[in-house]
mmCIF file of C-alpha atoms in Angstrom:
data_model
loop_
_atom_site.group_PDB
_atom_site.id
_atom_site.type_symbol
_atom_site.label_atom_id
_atom_site.label_comp_id
_atom_site.label_asym_id
_atom_site.label_seq_id
_atom_site.Cartn_x
_atom_site.Cartn_y
_atom_site.Cartn_z
ATOM 1 C CA UNK M 162 64.843 -2.418 55.420
ATOM 2 C CA UNK M 163 66.989 -4.374 52.985
ATOM 3 C CA UNK M 164 68.440 -1.084 51.258
ATOM 4 C CA UNK M 165 70.231 -2.038 48.037
ATOM 5 C CA UNK M 166 70.225 -5.736 47.235
ATOM 6 C CA UNK M 167 72.463 -7.024 44.512
ATOM 7 C CA UNK M 168 72.468 -10.546 42.801
ATOM 8 C CA UNK M 169 74.366 -12.612 42.563
ATOM 9 C CA UNK M 170 77.327 -11.852 44.923
ATOM 10 C CA UNK M 171 79.788 -13.930 42.661
ATOM 11 C CA UNK M 172 79.644 -15.096 39.112
ATOM 12 C CA UNK M 173 82.353 -16.713 36.691
ATOM 13 C CA UNK M 174 81.495 -16.477 33.146
ATOM 14 C CA UNK M 175 83.049 -17.652 29.869
ATOM 15 C CA UNK M 176 84.167 -15.127 27.239
ATOM 16 C CA UNK M 177 81.223 -14.278 25.041
ATOM 17 C CA UNK M 178 78.502 -15.423 27.527
ATOM 18 C CA UNK M 179 75.829 -12.891 28.267
ATOM 19 C CA UNK M 180 74.385 -12.379 31.840
ATOM 20 C CA UNK M 181 72.285 -9.742 33.951
ATOM 21 C CA UNK M 182 73.481 -8.287 37.230
ATOM 22 C CA UNK M 183 70.340 -7.593 39.366
ATOM 23 C CA UNK M 184 69.900 -4.564 41.649
ATOM 24 C CA UNK M 185 66.856 -3.662 43.609
ATOM 25 C CA UNK M 186 66.294 -1.074 46.109
ATOM 26 C CA UNK M 187 63.152 -0.716 48.667
ATOM 27 C CA UNK M 188 63.673 2.956 49.418
ATOM 28 C CA UNK M 189 61.633 4.460 46.578
ATOM 29 C CA UNK M 190 64.846 6.297 45.325
ATOM 30 C CA UNK M 191 64.738 8.041 42.014
ATOM 31 C CA UNK M 192 68.302 7.822 41.148
ATOM 32 C CA UNK M 193 70.219 4.619 40.440
ATOM 33 C CA UNK M 194 73.490 3.937 39.152
ATOM 34 C CA UNK M 195 76.052 1.236 38.354
ATOM 35 C CA UNK M 196 79.701 1.272 39.213
ATOM 36 C CA UNK M 197 82.713 -0.853 38.466
ATOM 37 C CA UNK M 198 85.774 -1.173 40.566
ATOM 38 C CA UNK M 199 89.078 -2.702 39.530
ATOM 39 C CA UNK M 200 91.991 -3.896 41.770
ATOM 40 C CA UNK M 201 93.451 -0.907 43.696
ATOM 41 C CA UNK M 202 91.251 1.560 41.975
ATOM 42 C CA UNK M 203 88.249 4.061 42.781
ATOM 43 C CA UNK M 204 84.803 3.298 41.476
ATOM 44 C CA UNK M 205 83.855 4.364 37.866
ATOM 45 C CA UNK M 206 80.330 5.136 36.862
ATOM 46 C CA UNK M 207 78.920 2.824 34.067
ATOM 47 C CA UNK M 208 75.255 4.043 33.604
ATOM 48 C CA UNK M 209 72.691 5.855 35.691
ATOM 49 C CA UNK M 210 69.012 6.482 35.817
ATOM 50 C CA UNK M 211 66.999 9.114 37.283
ATOM 51 C CA UNK M 212 63.626 7.442 37.075
ATOM 52 C CA UNK M 213 61.713 4.692 35.408
ATOM 53 C CA UNK M 214 62.235 4.857 31.730
ATOM 54 C CA UNK M 215 65.055 7.187 31.768
ATOM 55 C CA UNK M 216 68.781 6.003 31.565
ATOM 56 C CA UNK M 217 71.964 7.708 30.598
ATOM 57 C CA UNK M 218 75.721 6.732 30.069
ATOM 58 C CA UNK M 219 78.305 7.272 32.630
ATOM 59 C CA UNK M 220 82.048 7.095 32.319
ATOM 60 C CA UNK M 221 82.622 3.692 31.056
ATOM 61 C CA UNK M 222 79.441 2.478 29.336
ATOM 62 C CA UNK M 223 80.808 0.310 26.416
ATOM 63 C CA UNK M 224 79.800 -3.216 26.577
ATOM 64 C CA UNK M 225 76.945 -2.704 29.079
ATOM 65 C CA UNK M 226 73.268 -2.040 28.657
ATOM 66 C CA UNK M 227 70.763 -1.022 31.273
ATOM 67 C CA UNK M 228 66.973 -0.369 31.427
ATOM 68 C CA UNK M 229 64.679 1.002 34.103
ATOM 69 C CA UNK M 230 61.021 -0.343 33.863
ATOM 70 C CA UNK M 231 60.221 0.230 37.653
ATOM 71 C CA UNK M 232 61.447 2.584 40.457
ATOM 72 C CA UNK M 233 62.808 -0.569 42.372
ATOM 73 C CA UNK M 234 65.004 -2.412 39.887
ATOM 74 C CA UNK M 235 67.852 -1.363 37.681
ATOM 75 C CA UNK M 236 69.404 -4.392 35.904
ATOM 76 C CA UNK M 237 72.762 -4.365 34.179
ATOM 77 C CA UNK M 238 73.207 -6.515 31.115
ATOM 78 C CA UNK M 239 76.580 -7.742 29.711
ATOM 79 C CA UNK M 240 75.790 -8.928 26.215
ATOM 80 C CA UNK M 241 79.029 -10.497 25.318
ATOM 81 C CA UNK M 242 81.370 -10.801 28.280
ATOM 82 C CA UNK M 243 85.050 -10.099 27.933
ATOM 83 C CA UNK M 244 87.896 -10.745 30.352
ATOM 84 C CA UNK M 245 88.420 -6.815 30.487
ATOM 85 C CA UNK M 246 85.018 -6.882 32.369
ATOM 86 C CA UNK M 247 86.312 -8.771 35.278
ATOM 87 C CA UNK M 248 85.685 -6.393 38.142
ATOM 88 C CA UNK M 249 83.564 -5.908 41.192
ATOM 89 C CA UNK M 250 80.076 -3.995 40.374
ATOM 90 C CA UNK M 251 78.413 -1.912 42.526
ATOM 91 C CA UNK M 252 74.906 -0.504 42.461
ATOM 92 C CA UNK M 253 73.684 2.425 44.192
ATOM 93 C CA UNK M 254 70.665 4.664 44.783
ATOM 94 C CA UNK M 255 69.590 7.877 46.319
ATOM 95 C CA UNK M 256 66.839 10.511 46.230
ATOM 96 C CA UNK M 257 67.280 13.122 43.763
ATOM 97 C CA UNK M 258 66.383 16.374 45.588
ATOM 98 C CA UNK M 259 69.168 17.903 47.708
ATOM 99 C CA UNK M 260 72.386 16.356 48.187
ATOM 100 C CA UNK M 261 71.269 13.056 49.482
ATOM 101 C CA UNK M 262 73.820 10.338 50.291
ATOM 102 C CA UNK M 263 73.876 7.412 47.984
ATOM 103 C CA UNK M 264 73.395 3.973 49.416
ATOM 104 C CA UNK M 265 75.475 1.303 47.758
ATOM 105 C CA UNK M 266 74.908 -2.564 47.701
ATOM 106 C CA UNK M 267 77.670 -5.081 48.608
ATOM 107 C CA UNK M 268 78.647 -5.691 45.205
ATOM 108 C CA UNK M 269 78.787 -8.490 42.730
ATOM 109 C CA UNK M 270 82.174 -9.979 42.172
ATOM 110 C CA UNK M 271 82.386 -10.935 38.375
ATOM 111 C CA UNK M 272 85.118 -13.104 36.758
ATOM 112 C CA UNK M 273 85.405 -13.815 33.050
ATOM 113 C CA UNK M 274 87.581 -16.403 31.663
ATOM 114 C CA UNK H 125 85.638 18.861 36.802
ATOM 115 C CA UNK H 126 87.240 19.698 40.050
ATOM 116 C CA UNK H 127 89.678 17.167 41.287
ATOM 117 C CA UNK H 128 90.664 16.055 44.657
ATOM 118 C CA UNK H 129 94.008 14.858 46.248
ATOM 119 C CA UNK H 130 94.427 12.767 49.106
ATOM 120 C CA UNK H 131 97.498 10.808 50.592
ATOM 121 C CA UNK H 132 97.518 7.300 49.497
ATOM 122 C CA UNK H 133 97.782 5.882 53.133
ATOM 123 C CA UNK H 134 97.595 6.765 56.816
ATOM 124 C CA UNK H 135 97.801 5.213 60.016
ATOM 125 C CA UNK H 136 96.414 5.469 63.554
ATOM 126 C CA UNK H 137 96.309 3.899 66.776
ATOM 127 C CA UNK H 138 92.982 2.609 68.290
ATOM 128 C CA UNK H 139 91.148 5.304 70.352
ATOM 129 C CA UNK H 140 93.244 8.239 69.094
ATOM 130 C CA UNK H 141 91.806 10.848 66.691
ATOM 131 C CA UNK H 142 92.383 10.700 63.027
ATOM 132 C CA UNK H 143 92.699 13.719 60.664
ATOM 133 C CA UNK H 144 92.266 12.693 56.927
ATOM 134 C CA UNK H 145 93.217 15.575 54.530
ATOM 135 C CA UNK H 146 91.871 16.568 51.175
ATOM 136 C CA UNK H 147 93.160 19.144 48.667
ATOM 137 C CA UNK H 148 90.663 20.672 46.210
ATOM 138 C CA UNK H 149 92.211 23.855 45.004
ATOM 139 C CA UNK H 150 90.037 24.011 41.862
ATOM 140 C CA UNK H 151 86.666 23.753 43.702
ATOM 141 C CA UNK H 152 83.926 25.857 42.328
ATOM 142 C CA UNK H 153 81.710 27.832 44.650
ATOM 143 C CA UNK H 154 78.760 25.615 44.382
ATOM 144 C CA UNK H 155 80.584 22.332 44.744
ATOM 145 C CA UNK H 156 79.697 20.198 47.801
ATOM 146 C CA UNK H 157 82.602 18.150 49.588
ATOM 147 C CA UNK H 158 81.307 14.621 50.288
ATOM 148 C CA UNK H 159 83.142 11.809 52.212
ATOM 149 C CA UNK H 160 82.578 8.129 51.652
ATOM 150 C CA UNK H 161 84.332 5.217 53.084
ATOM 151 C CA UNK H 162 84.760 1.515 51.814
ATOM 152 C CA UNK H 163 85.084 -1.204 54.460
ATOM 153 C CA UNK H 164 86.824 -4.379 53.158
ATOM 154 C CA UNK H 165 84.788 -6.352 50.690
ATOM 155 C CA UNK H 166 81.628 -3.799 51.090
ATOM 156 C CA UNK H 167 80.144 -1.093 49.052
ATOM 157 C CA UNK H 168 81.129 2.488 49.835
ATOM 158 C CA UNK H 169 79.341 4.114 52.738
ATOM 159 C CA UNK H 170 78.439 7.726 53.026
ATOM 160 C CA UNK H 171 80.170 9.687 55.859
ATOM 161 C CA UNK H 172 79.549 13.213 55.850
ATOM 162 C CA UNK H 173 79.196 16.163 53.519
ATOM 163 C CA UNK H 174 79.398 20.079 53.759
ATOM 164 C CA UNK H 175 79.652 23.291 51.696
ATOM 165 C CA UNK H 176 81.236 25.982 53.724
ATOM 166 C CA UNK H 177 80.741 25.374 57.450
ATOM 167 C CA UNK H 178 82.140 22.735 59.447
ATOM 168 C CA UNK H 179 79.800 19.823 60.084
ATOM 169 C CA UNK H 180 79.417 17.262 62.692
ATOM 170 C CA UNK H 181 77.592 13.996 62.721
ATOM 171 C CA UNK H 182 77.694 10.731 64.602
ATOM 172 C CA UNK H 183 80.345 9.249 62.571
ATOM 173 C CA UNK H 184 82.739 12.116 62.057
ATOM 174 C CA UNK H 185 83.475 15.760 61.711
ATOM 175 C CA UNK H 186 84.299 17.625 58.626
ATOM 176 C CA UNK H 187 86.417 20.835 58.799
ATOM 177 C CA UNK H 188 86.501 22.952 55.687
ATOM 178 C CA UNK H 189 89.182 25.677 55.124
ATOM 179 C CA UNK H 190 87.775 29.171 54.824
ATOM 180 C CA UNK H 191 89.025 29.481 51.070
ATOM 181 C CA UNK H 192 87.346 25.954 50.585
ATOM 182 C CA UNK H 193 90.613 24.689 48.810
ATOM 183 C CA UNK H 194 90.998 21.946 51.463
ATOM 184 C CA UNK H 195 89.109 19.928 53.992
ATOM 185 C CA UNK H 196 89.870 17.563 56.701
ATOM 186 C CA UNK H 197 87.726 14.497 57.965
ATOM 187 C CA UNK H 198 88.064 13.963 61.460
ATOM 188 C CA UNK H 199 87.256 10.660 63.358
ATOM 189 C CA UNK H 200 87.442 11.590 67.026
ATOM 190 C CA UNK H 201 88.290 8.108 68.454
ATOM 191 C CA UNK H 202 89.356 5.696 65.798
ATOM 192 C CA UNK H 203 88.255 2.024 66.339
ATOM 193 C CA UNK H 204 89.559 -1.024 64.420
ATOM 194 C CA UNK H 205 86.184 -1.050 62.361
ATOM 195 C CA UNK H 206 87.216 2.374 61.004
ATOM 196 C CA UNK H 207 90.072 0.729 58.921
ATOM 197 C CA UNK H 208 88.912 1.468 55.386
ATOM 198 C CA UNK H 209 89.468 3.279 52.109
ATOM 199 C CA UNK H 210 88.298 6.961 52.720
ATOM 200 C CA UNK H 211 87.199 8.930 49.630
ATOM 201 C CA UNK H 212 86.930 12.754 49.186
ATOM 202 C CA UNK H 213 84.612 13.589 46.394
ATOM 203 C CA UNK H 214 83.323 16.850 45.047
ATOM 204 C CA UNK H 215 79.613 16.746 44.109
ATOM 205 C CA UNK H 216 78.670 19.188 41.308
ATOM 206 C CA UNK H 217 75.540 21.191 42.107
ATOM 207 C CA UNK H 218 73.675 20.192 38.988
ATOM 208 C CA UNK H 219 70.815 23.010 39.283
ATOM 209 C CA UNK H 220 67.749 22.170 41.477
ATOM 210 C CA UNK H 221 68.709 18.295 41.592
ATOM 211 C CA UNK H 222 71.554 16.622 43.196
ATOM 212 C CA UNK H 223 72.078 13.601 41.056
ATOM 213 C CA UNK H 224 75.586 14.739 39.946
ATOM 214 C CA UNK H 225 77.843 11.887 39.614
ATOM 215 C CA UNK H 226 80.238 10.671 42.236
ATOM 216 C CA UNK H 227 83.623 10.702 40.874
ATOM 217 C CA UNK H 228 85.925 8.528 43.045
ATOM 218 C CA UNK H 229 89.487 8.774 43.198
ATOM 219 C CA UNK H 230 91.922 6.277 44.788
ATOM 220 C CA UNK H 231 91.214 7.529 48.150
ATOM 221 C CA UNK H 232 93.465 7.066 51.533
ATOM 222 C CA UNK H 233 93.633 3.835 52.945
ATOM 223 C CA UNK H 234 93.517 4.126 56.863
ATOM 224 C CA UNK H 235 95.076 1.584 58.897
ATOM 225 C CA UNK H 236 94.023 1.399 62.586
ATOM 226 C CA UNK H 237 96.528 -0.543 64.991
ATOM 227 C CA UNK H 238 95.264 -2.161 68.204
#
């Protein structure tokens, strides 16, 4: 059981480049979300989805796009990377009904020069 | 949104109990209290949650004050692997579904000494 898988684990970008962070889960979870974590801080919600075709903004959505075409995948796109987006990105998933715990991936460490 | 207050750091010795406090004086009647922890270089991991009654699972116990304005996560015998950042989070009861967002504070850094 792989759980939540994030790729890549590390990435270095130049300012202005674009890239997609991948997130996949094999637990048939309806809810998926993306967080970013800056040094010494807690996680902040970027975007979330409650099912295929449904996405919404979290606390810090600017500069990021998401889509949810399947239950399993929830990619996060940076259209034009900025140094302020240097962070560790975590993807999470859970069932919707009841207070089900969220399962997190191991993160993608992104540096933007 | 109701907020939580936790100490920045705590220390413990291996094989001793650890009591991690959390204050949430503005909690509403339907907010669940969740605890997650984050080991170094890993994503957060669910620990336990509760509403009013004390809860136990294989990882920890959660003691909730009668007025629900505070709670305590109890690790009965700390191990070196328990060294992590522990987050106390209030989950809003969003009607019939529970995809209320997790709002992380800075948490408590737990150091466990051999």
